[in-house]
XYZ file of C-alpha atoms in Angstrom:
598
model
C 8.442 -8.998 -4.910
C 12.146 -8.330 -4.898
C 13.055 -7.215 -1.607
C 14.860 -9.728 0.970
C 13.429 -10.720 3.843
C 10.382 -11.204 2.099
C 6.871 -12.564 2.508
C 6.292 -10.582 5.635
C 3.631 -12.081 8.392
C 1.533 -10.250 10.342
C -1.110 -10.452 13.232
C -4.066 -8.898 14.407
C -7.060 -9.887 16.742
C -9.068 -6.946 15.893
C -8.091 -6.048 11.659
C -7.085 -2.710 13.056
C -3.343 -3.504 15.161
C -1.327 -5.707 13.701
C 2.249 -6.828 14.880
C 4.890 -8.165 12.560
C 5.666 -11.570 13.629
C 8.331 -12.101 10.807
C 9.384 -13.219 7.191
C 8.462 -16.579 5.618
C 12.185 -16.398 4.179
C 15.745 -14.423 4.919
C 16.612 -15.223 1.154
C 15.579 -16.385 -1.702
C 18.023 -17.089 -4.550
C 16.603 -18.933 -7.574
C 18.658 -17.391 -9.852
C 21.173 -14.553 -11.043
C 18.093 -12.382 -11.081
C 17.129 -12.204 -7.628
C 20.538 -11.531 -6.571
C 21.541 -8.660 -9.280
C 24.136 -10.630 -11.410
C 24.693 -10.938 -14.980
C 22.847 -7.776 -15.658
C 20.017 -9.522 -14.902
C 17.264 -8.624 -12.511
C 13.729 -9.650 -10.704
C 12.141 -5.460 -10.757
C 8.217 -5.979 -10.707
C 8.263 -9.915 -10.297
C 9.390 -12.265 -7.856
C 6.697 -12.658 -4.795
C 3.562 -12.230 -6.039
C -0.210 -13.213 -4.882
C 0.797 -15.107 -1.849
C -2.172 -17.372 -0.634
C -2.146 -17.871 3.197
C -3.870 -20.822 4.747
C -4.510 -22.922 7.587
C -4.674 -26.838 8.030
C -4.838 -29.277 11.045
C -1.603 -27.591 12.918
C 0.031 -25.983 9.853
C 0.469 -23.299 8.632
C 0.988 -22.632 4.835
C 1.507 -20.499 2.048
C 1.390 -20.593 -1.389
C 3.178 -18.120 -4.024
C 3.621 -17.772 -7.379
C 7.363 -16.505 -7.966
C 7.522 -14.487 -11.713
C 9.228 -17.037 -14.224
C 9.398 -20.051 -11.618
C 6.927 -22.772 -10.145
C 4.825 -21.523 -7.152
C 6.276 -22.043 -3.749
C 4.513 -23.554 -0.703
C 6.044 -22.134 2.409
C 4.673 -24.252 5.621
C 5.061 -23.996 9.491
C 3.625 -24.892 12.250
C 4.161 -21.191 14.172
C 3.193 -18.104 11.855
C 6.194 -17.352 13.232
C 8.413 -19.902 11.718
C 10.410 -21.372 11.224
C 9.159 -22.229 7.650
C 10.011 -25.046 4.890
C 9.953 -23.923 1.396
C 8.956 -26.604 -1.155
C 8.751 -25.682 -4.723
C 5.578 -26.967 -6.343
C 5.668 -28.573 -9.989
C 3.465 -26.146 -11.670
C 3.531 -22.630 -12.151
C -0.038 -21.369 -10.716
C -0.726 -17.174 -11.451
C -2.781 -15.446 -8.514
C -3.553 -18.447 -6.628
C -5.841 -19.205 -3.986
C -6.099 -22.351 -1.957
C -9.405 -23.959 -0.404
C -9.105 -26.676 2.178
C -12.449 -28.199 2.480
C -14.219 -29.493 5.229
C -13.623 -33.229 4.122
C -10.489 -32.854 3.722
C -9.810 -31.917 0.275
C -7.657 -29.445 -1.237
C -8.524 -26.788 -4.153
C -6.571 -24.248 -5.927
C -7.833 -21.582 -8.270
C -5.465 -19.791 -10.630
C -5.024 -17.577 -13.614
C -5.395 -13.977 -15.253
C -9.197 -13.548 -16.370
C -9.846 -17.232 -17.513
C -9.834 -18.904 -13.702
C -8.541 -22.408 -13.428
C -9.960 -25.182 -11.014
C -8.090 -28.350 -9.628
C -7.991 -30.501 -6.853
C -4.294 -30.508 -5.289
C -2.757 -33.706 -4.357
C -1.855 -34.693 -0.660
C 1.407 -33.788 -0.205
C 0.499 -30.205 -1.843
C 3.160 -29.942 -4.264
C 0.959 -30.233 -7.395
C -2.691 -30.581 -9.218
C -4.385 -33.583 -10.027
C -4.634 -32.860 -13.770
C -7.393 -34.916 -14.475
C -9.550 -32.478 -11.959
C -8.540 -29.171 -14.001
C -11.629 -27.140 -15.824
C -11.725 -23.553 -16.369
C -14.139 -22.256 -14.874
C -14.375 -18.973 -16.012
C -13.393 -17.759 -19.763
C -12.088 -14.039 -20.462
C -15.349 -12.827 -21.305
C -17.015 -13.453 -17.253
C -15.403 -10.420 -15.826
C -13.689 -12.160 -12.743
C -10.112 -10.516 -13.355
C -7.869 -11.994 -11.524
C -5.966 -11.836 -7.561
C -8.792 -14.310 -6.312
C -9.700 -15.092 -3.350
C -11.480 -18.879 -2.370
C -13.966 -19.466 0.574
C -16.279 -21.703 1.699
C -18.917 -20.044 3.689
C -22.409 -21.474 5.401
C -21.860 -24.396 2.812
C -21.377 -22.214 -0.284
C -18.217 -21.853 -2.003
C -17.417 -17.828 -3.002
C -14.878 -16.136 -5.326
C -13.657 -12.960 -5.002
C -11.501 -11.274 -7.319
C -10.358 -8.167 -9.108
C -11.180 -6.483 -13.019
C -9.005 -3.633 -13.784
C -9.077 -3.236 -17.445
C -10.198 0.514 -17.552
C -12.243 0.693 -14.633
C -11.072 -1.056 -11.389
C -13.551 -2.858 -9.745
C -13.628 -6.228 -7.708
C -16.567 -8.844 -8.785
C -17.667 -12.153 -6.571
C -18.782 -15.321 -8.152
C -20.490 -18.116 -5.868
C -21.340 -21.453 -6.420
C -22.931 -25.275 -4.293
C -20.016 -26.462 -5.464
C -16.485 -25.771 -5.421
C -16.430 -26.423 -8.760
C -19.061 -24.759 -9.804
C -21.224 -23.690 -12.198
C -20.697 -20.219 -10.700
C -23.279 -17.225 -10.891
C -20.716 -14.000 -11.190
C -21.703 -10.421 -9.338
C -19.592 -8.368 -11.055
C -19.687 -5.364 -8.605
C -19.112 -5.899 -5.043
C -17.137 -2.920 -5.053
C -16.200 -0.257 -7.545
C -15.119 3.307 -7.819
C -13.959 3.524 -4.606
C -10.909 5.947 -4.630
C -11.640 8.462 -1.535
C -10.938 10.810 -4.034
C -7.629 10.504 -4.668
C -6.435 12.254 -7.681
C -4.723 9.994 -10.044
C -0.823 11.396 -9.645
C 1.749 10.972 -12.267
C 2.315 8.681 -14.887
C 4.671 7.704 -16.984
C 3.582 8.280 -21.044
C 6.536 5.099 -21.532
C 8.119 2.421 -19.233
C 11.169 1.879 -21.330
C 14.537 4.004 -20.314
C 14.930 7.604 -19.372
C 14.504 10.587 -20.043
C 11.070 9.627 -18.978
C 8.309 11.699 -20.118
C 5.286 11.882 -17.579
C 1.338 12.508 -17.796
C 0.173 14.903 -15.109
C -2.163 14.288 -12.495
C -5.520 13.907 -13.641
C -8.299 14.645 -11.499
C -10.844 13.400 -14.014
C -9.893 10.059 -13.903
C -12.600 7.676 -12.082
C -11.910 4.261 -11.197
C -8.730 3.682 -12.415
C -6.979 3.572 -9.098
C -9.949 1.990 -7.325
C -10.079 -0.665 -3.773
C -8.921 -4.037 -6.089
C -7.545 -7.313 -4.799
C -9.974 -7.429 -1.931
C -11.045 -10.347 0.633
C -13.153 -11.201 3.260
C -12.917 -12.151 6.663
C -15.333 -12.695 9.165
C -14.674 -11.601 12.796
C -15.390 -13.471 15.962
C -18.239 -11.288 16.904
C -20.254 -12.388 13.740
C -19.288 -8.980 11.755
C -17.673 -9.294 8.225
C -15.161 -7.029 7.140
C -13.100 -6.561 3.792
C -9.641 -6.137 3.081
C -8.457 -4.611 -0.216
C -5.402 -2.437 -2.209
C -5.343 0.450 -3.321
C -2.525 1.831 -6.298
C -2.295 5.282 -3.826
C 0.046 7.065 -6.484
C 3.638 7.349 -5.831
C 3.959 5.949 -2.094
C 2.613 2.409 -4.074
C -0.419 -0.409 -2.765
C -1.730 0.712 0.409
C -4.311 -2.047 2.229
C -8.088 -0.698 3.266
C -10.562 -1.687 5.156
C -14.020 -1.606 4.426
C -17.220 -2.937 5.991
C -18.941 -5.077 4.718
C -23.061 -5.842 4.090
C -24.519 -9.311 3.183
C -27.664 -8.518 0.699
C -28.943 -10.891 -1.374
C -26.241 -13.798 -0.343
C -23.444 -11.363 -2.034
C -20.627 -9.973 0.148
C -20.966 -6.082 -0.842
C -18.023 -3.650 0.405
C -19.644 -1.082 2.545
C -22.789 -0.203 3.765
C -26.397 -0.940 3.059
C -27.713 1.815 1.143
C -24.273 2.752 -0.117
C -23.098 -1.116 -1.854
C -19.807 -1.116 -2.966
C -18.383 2.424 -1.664
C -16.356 1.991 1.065
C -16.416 5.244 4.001
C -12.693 6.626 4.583
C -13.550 6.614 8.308
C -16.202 4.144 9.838
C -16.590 2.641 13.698
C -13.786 -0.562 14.112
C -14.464 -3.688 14.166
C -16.319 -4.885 17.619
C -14.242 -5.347 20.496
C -11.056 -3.013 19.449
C -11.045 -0.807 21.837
C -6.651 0.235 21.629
C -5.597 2.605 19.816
C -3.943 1.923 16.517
C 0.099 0.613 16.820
C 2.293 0.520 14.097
C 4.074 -2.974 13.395
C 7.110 -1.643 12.342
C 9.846 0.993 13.607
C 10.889 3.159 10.656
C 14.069 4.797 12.671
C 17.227 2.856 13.092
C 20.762 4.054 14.635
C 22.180 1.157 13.592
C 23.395 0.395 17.337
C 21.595 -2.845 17.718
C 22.792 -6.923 17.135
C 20.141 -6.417 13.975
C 18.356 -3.765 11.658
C 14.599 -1.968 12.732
C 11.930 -4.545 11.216
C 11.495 -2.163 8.606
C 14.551 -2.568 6.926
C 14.645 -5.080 3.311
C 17.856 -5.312 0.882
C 16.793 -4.817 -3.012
C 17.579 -8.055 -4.094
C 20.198 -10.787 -2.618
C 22.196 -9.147 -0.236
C 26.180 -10.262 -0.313
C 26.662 -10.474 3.247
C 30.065 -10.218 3.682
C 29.941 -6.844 2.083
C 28.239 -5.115 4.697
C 28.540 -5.255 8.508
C 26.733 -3.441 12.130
C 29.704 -4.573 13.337
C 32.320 -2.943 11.922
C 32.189 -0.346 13.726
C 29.426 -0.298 16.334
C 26.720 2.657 15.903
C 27.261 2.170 12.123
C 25.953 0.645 8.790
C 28.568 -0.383 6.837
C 28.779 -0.482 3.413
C 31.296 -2.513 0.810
C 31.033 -0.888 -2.686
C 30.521 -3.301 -5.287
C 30.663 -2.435 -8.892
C 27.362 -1.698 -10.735
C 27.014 0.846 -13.706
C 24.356 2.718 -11.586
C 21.524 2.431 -8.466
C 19.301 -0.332 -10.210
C 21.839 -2.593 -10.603
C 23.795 -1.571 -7.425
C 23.813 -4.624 -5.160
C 23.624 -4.598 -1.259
C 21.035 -1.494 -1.057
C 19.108 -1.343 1.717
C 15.730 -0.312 1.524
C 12.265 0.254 3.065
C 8.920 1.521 2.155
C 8.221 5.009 1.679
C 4.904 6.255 4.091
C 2.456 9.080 3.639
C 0.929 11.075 3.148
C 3.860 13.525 4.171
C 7.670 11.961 5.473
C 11.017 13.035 5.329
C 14.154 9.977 5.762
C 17.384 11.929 6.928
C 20.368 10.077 6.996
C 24.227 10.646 8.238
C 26.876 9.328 5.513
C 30.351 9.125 6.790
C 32.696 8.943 3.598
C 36.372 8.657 4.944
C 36.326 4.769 3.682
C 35.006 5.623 0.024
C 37.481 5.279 -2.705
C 37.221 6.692 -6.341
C 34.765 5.912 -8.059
C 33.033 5.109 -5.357
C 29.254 6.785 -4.714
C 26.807 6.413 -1.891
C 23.542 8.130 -0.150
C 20.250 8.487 0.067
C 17.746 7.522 -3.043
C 14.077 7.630 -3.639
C 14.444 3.872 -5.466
C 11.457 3.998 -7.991
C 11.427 4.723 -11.887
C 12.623 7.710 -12.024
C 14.959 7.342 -9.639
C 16.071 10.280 -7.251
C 18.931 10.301 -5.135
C 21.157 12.471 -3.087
C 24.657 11.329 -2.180
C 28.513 11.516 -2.246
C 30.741 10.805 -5.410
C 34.406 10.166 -4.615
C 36.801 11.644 -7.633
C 40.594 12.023 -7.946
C 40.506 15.440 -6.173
C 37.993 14.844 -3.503
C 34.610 14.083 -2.881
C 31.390 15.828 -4.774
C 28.150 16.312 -3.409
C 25.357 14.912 -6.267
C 21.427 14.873 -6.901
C 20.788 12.607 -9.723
C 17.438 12.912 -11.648
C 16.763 10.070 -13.814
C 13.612 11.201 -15.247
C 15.682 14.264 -17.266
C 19.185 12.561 -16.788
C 20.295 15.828 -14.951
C 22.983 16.104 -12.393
C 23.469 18.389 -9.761
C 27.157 18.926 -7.825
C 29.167 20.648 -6.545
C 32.769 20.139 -4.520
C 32.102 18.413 -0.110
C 35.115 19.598 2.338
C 33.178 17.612 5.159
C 33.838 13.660 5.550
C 30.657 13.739 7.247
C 27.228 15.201 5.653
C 23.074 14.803 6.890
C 21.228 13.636 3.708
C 17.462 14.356 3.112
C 14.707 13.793 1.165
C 11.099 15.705 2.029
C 8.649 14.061 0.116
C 4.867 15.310 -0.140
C 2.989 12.096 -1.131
C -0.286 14.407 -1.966
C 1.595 16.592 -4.274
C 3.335 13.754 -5.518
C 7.027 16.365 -5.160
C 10.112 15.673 -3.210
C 12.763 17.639 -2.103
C 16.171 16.245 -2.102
C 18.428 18.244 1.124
C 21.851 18.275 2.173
C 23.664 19.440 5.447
C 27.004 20.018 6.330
C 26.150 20.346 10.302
C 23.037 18.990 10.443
C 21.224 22.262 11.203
C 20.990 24.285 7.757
C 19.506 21.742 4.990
C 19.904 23.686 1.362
C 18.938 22.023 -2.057
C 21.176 21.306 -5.320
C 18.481 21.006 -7.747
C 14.828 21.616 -8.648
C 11.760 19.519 -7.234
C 11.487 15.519 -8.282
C 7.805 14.402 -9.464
C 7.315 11.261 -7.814
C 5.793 8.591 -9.898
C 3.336 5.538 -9.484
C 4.807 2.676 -12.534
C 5.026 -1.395 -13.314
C 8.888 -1.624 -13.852
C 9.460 -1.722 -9.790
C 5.785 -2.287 -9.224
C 6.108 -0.726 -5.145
C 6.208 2.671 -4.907
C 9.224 4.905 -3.303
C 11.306 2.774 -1.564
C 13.510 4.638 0.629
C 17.117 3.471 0.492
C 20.914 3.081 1.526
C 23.458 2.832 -0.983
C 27.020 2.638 -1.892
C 28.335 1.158 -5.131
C 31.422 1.719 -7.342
C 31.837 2.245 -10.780
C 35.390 0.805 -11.334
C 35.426 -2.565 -12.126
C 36.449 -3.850 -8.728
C 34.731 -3.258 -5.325
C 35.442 0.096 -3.722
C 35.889 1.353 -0.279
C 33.157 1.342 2.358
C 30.479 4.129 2.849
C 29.277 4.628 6.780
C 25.723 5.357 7.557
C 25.491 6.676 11.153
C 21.527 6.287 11.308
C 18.539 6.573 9.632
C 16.059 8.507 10.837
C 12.400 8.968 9.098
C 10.135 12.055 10.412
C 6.620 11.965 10.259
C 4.692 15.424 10.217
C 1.164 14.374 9.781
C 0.693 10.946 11.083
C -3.053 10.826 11.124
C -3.126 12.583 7.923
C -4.588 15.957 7.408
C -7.293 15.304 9.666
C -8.457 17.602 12.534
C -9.622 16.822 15.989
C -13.964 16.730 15.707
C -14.850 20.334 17.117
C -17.037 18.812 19.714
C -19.561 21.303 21.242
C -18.072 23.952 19.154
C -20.027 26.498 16.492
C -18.268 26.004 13.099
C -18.708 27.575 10.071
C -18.784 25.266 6.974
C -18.207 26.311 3.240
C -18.727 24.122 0.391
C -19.693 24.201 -3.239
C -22.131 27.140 -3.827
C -22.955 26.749 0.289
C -22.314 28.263 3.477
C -24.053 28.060 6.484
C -23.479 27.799 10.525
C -23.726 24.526 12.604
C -22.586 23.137 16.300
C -21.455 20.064 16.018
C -22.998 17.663 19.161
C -21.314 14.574 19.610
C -22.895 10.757 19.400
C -19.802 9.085 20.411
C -17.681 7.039 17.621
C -16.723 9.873 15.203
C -20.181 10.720 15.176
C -22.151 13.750 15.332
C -25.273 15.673 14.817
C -25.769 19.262 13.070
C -27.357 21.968 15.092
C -28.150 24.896 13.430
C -29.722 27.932 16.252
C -32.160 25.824 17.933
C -33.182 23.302 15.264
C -30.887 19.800 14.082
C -30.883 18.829 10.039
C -33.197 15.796 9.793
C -32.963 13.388 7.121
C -35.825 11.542 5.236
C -34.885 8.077 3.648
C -35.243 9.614 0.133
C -32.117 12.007 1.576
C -34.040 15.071 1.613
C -32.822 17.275 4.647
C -34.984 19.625 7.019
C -34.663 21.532 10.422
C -36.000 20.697 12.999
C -37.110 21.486 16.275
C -36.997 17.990 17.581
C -33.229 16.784 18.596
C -35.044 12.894 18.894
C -35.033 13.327 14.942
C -31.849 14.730 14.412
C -29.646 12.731 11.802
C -26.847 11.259 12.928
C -23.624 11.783 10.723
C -20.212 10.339 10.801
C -17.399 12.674 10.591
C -15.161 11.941 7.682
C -12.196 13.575 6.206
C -10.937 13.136 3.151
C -7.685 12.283 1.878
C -7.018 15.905 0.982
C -8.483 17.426 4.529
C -11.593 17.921 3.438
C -14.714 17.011 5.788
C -17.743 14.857 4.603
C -20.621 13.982 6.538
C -22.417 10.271 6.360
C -25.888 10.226 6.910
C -26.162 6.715 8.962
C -30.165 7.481 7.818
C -29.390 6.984 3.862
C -25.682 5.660 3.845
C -25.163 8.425 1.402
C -22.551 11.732 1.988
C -24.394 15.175 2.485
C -23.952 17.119 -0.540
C -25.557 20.397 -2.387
C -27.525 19.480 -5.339
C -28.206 21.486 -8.616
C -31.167 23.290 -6.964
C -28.573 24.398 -3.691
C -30.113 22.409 -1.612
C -28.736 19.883 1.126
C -29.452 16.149 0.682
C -28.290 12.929 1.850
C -27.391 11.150 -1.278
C -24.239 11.162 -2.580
C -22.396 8.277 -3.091
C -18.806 9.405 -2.323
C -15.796 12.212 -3.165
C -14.842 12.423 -6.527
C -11.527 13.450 -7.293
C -10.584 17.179 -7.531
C -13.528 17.733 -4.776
C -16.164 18.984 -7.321
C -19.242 16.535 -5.681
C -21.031 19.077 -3.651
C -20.040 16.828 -0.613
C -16.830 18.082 -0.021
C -16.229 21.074 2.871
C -14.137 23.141 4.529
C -14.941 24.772 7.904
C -13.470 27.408 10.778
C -14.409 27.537 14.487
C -17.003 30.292 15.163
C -15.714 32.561 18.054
């Protein structure tokens, strides 16, 4: 979108560890928007929808920029370096098809889909080969996606008017006619409560909707692909809007039936289990592809790090003075138009950036720290006045501002954000030991203006009309409490005692490898028919098989791999096989708690 570098590329050989290889671009300047000037700015636009394809030794991708022709990035490395060639048309969502004779296909567009051939040198559409080949009325959305498989030509693509879901269209030909499936995955939230909103996106004081735990399928898996693996398996790759910490990317399995690519599992189409075996032939453990913490002490920044917007590079420096991130205050009339702010994405579902700001270089009417960059906007940081320096929290949402007088040149800056609650606590230090707040708790909010989430973010700017002094940022550090989530270990071989809705009973869990297990209860196992009934049984050969799932909220599910279908308490209190997956605020019947028997 807005950030610089941008279009990042990354690789995997097994969907599950990926490794950043790079950016497609270090900057892109079309205009005074991208780089913050003239009051004018790219928030929510920019880099959208990028297409990424492959072609007899290149490499290539295609983007629509916000208010400017699509871009087609090319290379013959994923790695780079890349050319950037600006197309003649301006092509919304687009996906690009190269066929097996050689031919070239775009689709485009924002519920009415657009065909066309492209020419050869890929820089535009043959306009006599443009149809549309879907009007607003089909139900394909938008965010497509364009394959050819086994000699068919398939669509994928996303509806979220009211209830998010992501329909398929196929076709003999690539331009059709088309026969549209208009579920191949809905609902699909793993019960994620819908956090706050904002009632208006216009200027603060912002007024916000609370979390609503009753809404279904408005945050749903949207956007989604497919991608089949070298072992034969197919797999799909999706976004999710996961509140306040913005678009995280899922995973699902996926089940041919009926020539349609479903999301998840036969028995269960188009629901999508939080936890599920990897794809064959991962056997690793998961690796992050970037490094979050950065002391600043290197030739370059951690691969985390973007700027918000055009960075002017001769305003800030690692070089300065070594160990450090310099700063250059700029003038801007407050953090969304402050230029040279150096961001990077917030993660959950609990972390906590800390930073060191050094403020003997700051001038007055200078002011730099440490903001949550979203709308609202929170922030924590150092204003420089006439008599000294003043430590602030700044909460755009009720325009309130905290202070009070700094005698330290050097103060630890916090922010401990809870991305389940959807609260954040903004922290400072004078010693880096004792951490004590200046104002109340900031609601954290999902929105379109900056369309990412929290961004986590550096910043100094000035509010005189000339640039300011220089702010020093010793390091950034970002701590992690619950990397895998709320999720326990499995209490293999261990007699547990699980509580749910209107049910309690005793079980030792037995492991079947892979997150899986089986239910023993005194000497008999649950058994489950293909109707999802459960019994006991004396017979472990007929023992279901469950996989072990927690939910986003620490909850534990169990799959039946017999019925496809989470193990819930019906009306009538009785265990069965059937249900189709959590529903926010945990009131499904599938949804349990347990303790270790001792």
């Amino acid at each position: 979108m807005h950030v610089m570098p941008g279009l990042p590329i990354l690789h995997s050989r097994d969907l599950v560890n990926w490794a950043l290889l790079g950016y497609a671009f270090n900057r892109l300047d079309l205009g005074p928007e991208f780089s913050l000037e003239n009051g004018k700015q790219m928030y929510g636009q920019g880099i959208w929808a990028p297409s990424f394809r492959y072609r007899n030794g290149t490499f290539y991708i295609f983007t629509n920029i916000n208010g400017h022709s699509t871009q087609r990035f090319s290379a013959k490395s994923p790695r780079g370096p890349w050319t950037r060639v600006e197309m003649k048309k301006s092509l919304h969502d687009l996906s690009v098809l190269f066929d097996d004779d050689g031919k070239a296909y775009v689709i485009w567009g924002y519920r009415d889909i657009h065909f066309a051939h492209l020419n050869d040198d890929l820089t535009d559409i043959v306009p006599s080969t443009e149809r549309v080949l879907f009007d607003r009325d089909a139900g394909m959305g938008e965010g497509s996606h364009f394959y050819k498989i086994r000699g068919k030509y398939y669509i994928t693509s996303a509806w979220y008017a009211g209830r998010m879901r992501m329909p398929a269209a196929r076709a003999d030909h690539p331009q059709g006619p088309y026969e549209v499936n208009k579920e191949i995955s809905a609902d699909e939230d793993f019960g994620l409560v819908k956090g706050y909103r904002l009632k208006q996106n216009k200027e603060p004081p912002f007024d916000l909707n609370p979390p609503d735990s009753l809404a279904r399928g408005q945050i749903s898996l949207h956007q989604g692909g497919i991608v089949e693996t070298p072992s034969g398996e197919w797999w799909g790759f999706s976004m999710m809007d996961y509140n306040s910490v913005g678009r995280l990317t899922a995973l699902s399995p996926v089940t041919l039936q009926d020539g349609w690519p479903y999301f998840g599992l036969r028995g269960n189409l188009g629901r999508t289990p939080r936890m599920w075996v990897k794809p064959s032939g991962t056997s690793s453990p998961p690796t992050a592809p970037y490094t979050r913490g950065d002391r600043f002490d290197g030739p370059a920044f951690s691969n985390v790090w973007q700027w918000n917007h055009v960075p002017v590079d001769s305003m800030w420096s690692l070089n300065e003075r070594r160990g450090y991130l310099r700063l250059h205050a700029l003038p801007a009339t407050g953090l969304l138009d402050a230029r040279n702010t150096l961001t990077q994405r917030a993660i959950g579902p609990r972390s906590s950036p800390t930073t060191i700001l050094e403020t003997a270089g700051m001038r007055v009417g200078d002011v730099a720290g440490l903001a949550l960059l979203n709308a609202p906007i929170a922030w924590i940081g150092v204003r420089r006045d006439a008599a000294g320096t003043v430590i602030e929290e700044i909460d755009t949402r009720n325009e309130i501002v905290y202070s009070r007088r700094l005698e330290s040149n050097r103060v630890w800056l916090r922010a401990d954000c809870d991305f389940l609650t959807e609260k954040a606590r903004l922290t400072f230090s004078t010693d880096g030991a004792h951490f004590e707040m200046l104002g109340d708790e900031f609601a954290m909010v999902f929105q379109l203006k900056t369309f990412q989430g929290v961004r986590y973010s550096l910043f100094n700017y000035t509010t005189a009309s000339v640039p300011g002094g220089y702010a020093d940022f010793d390091e950034m550090l970002v701590n992690e409490p619950a990397p895998r989530g709320l999720a326990r270990a499995i209490p293999l071989g261990a007699t547990i005692h699980i509580a749910g809705d209107h049910f309690s009973g005793d079980f030792t869990i037995q492991s079947r490898e892979k997150g899986r297990v089986t239910l023993r209860s005194n000497d008999c196992y649950l058994s489950t028919a293909t109707s999802g009934a459960t019994h006991l049984s004396k017979s472990a050969k007929s023992a279901d098989v469950f996989q072990w799932i927690e939910t986003i909220y620490g909850k534990t599910m169990f799959l039946s791999l017999t019925t496809s279908r989470y193990l819930r308490v019906d009306p009538k209190l009785e265990l069965v096989a059937d249900g189709r997956g959590p529903e926010p605020g945990g009131h499904d019947g599938a949804q349990f708690t347990w303790t270790v028997r001792h």
